PDB file of C-alpha atoms in Angstrom:
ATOM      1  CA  UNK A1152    -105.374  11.600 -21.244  1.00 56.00           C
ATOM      2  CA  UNK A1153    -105.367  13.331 -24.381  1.00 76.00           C
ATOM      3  CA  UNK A1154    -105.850  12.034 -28.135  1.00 83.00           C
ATOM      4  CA  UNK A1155    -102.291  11.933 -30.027  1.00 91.00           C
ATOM      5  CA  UNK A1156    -101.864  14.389 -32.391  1.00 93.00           C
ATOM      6  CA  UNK A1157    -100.090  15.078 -35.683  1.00 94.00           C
ATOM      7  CA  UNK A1158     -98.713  18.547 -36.440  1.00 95.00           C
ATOM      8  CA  UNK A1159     -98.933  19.563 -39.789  1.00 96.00           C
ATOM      9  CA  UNK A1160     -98.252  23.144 -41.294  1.00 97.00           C
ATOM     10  CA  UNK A1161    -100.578  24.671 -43.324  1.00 98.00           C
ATOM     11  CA  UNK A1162     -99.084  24.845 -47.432  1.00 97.00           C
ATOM     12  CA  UNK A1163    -100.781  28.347 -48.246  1.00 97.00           C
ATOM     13  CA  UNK A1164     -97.678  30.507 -48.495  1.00 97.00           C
ATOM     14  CA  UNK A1165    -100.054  33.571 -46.869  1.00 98.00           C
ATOM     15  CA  UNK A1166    -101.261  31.633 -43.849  1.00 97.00           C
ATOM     16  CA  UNK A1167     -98.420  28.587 -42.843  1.00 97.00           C
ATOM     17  CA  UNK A1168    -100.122  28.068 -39.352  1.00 97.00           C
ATOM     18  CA  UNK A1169     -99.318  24.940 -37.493  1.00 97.00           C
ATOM     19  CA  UNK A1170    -102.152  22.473 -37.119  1.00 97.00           C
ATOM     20  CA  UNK A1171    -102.616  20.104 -34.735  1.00 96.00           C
ATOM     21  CA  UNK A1172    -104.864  16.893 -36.193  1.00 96.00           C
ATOM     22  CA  UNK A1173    -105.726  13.794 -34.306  1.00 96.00           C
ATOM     23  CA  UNK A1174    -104.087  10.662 -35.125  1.00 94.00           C
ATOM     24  CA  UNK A1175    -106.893   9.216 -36.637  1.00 94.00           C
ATOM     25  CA  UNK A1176    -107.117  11.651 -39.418  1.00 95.00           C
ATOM     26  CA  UNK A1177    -104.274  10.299 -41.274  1.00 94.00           C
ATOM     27  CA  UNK A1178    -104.616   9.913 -44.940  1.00 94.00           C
ATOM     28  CA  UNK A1179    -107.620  11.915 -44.868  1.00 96.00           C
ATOM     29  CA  UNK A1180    -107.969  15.710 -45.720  1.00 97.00           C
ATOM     30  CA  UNK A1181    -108.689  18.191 -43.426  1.00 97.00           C
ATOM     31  CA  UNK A1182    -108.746  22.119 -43.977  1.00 98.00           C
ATOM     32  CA  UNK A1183    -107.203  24.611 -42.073  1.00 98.00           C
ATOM     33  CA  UNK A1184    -109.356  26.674 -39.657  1.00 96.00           C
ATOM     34  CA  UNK A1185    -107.500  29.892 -40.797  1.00 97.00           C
ATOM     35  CA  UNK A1186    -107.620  30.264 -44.417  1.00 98.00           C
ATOM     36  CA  UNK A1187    -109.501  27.048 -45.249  1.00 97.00           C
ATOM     37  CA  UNK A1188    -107.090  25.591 -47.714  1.00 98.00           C
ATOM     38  CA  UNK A1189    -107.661  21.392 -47.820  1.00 98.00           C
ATOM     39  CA  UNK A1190    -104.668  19.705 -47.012  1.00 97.00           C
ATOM     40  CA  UNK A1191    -103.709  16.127 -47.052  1.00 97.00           C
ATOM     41  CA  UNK A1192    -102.791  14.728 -43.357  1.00 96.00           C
ATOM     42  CA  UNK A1193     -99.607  12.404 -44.626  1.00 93.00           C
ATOM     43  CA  UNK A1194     -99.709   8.584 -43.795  1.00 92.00           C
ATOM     44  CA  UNK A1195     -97.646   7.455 -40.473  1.00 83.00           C
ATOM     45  CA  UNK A1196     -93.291   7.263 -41.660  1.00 79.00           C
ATOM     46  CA  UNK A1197     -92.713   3.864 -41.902  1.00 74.00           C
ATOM     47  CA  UNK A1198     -90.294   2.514 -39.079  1.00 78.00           C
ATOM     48  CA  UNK A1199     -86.839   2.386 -39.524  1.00 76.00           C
ATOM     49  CA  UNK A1200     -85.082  -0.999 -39.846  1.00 70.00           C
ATOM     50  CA  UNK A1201     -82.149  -1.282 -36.909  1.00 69.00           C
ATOM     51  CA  UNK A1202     -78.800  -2.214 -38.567  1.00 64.00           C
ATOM     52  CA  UNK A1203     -77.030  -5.448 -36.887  1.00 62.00           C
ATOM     53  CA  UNK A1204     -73.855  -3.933 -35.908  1.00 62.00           C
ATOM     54  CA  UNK A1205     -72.069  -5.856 -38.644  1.00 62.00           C
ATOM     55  CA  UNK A1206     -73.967  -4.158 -41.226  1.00 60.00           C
ATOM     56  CA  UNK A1207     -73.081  -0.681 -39.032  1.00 60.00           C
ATOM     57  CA  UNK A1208     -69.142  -1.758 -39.311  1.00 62.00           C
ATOM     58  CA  UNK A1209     -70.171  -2.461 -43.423  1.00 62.00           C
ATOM     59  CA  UNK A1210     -71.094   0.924 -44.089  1.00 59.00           C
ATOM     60  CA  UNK A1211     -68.824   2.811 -41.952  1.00 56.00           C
TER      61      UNK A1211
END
């Protein structure tokens, strides 16, 4: 089975490829294979708290 990855696209306006970095580089830098740029691999979103369904009914 294969590693899961984290796709990330490249911030040089002249190259914007799509990169596709393991999980484990998170908060690390890598550089893109095309131009070379170093770019930041973001940390993982932080989960979303569920609502109880009287808080969905508050703000509805």
């Amino acid at each position: 089975m294969s590693q899961p990855t984290v796709r990330i696209m490249c911030p040089n306006l002249s190259c914007r490829k799509l990169l596709a970095v393991p999980e484990s580089a998170r908060s690390k830098t890598v550089r893109c294979k095309a131009c070379h740029t170093a770019i930041r691999v973001p940390d993982a979103p932080a989960p979303q708290a569920q609502q109880s369904p009287d808080e969905q009914k508050k703000s509805a």
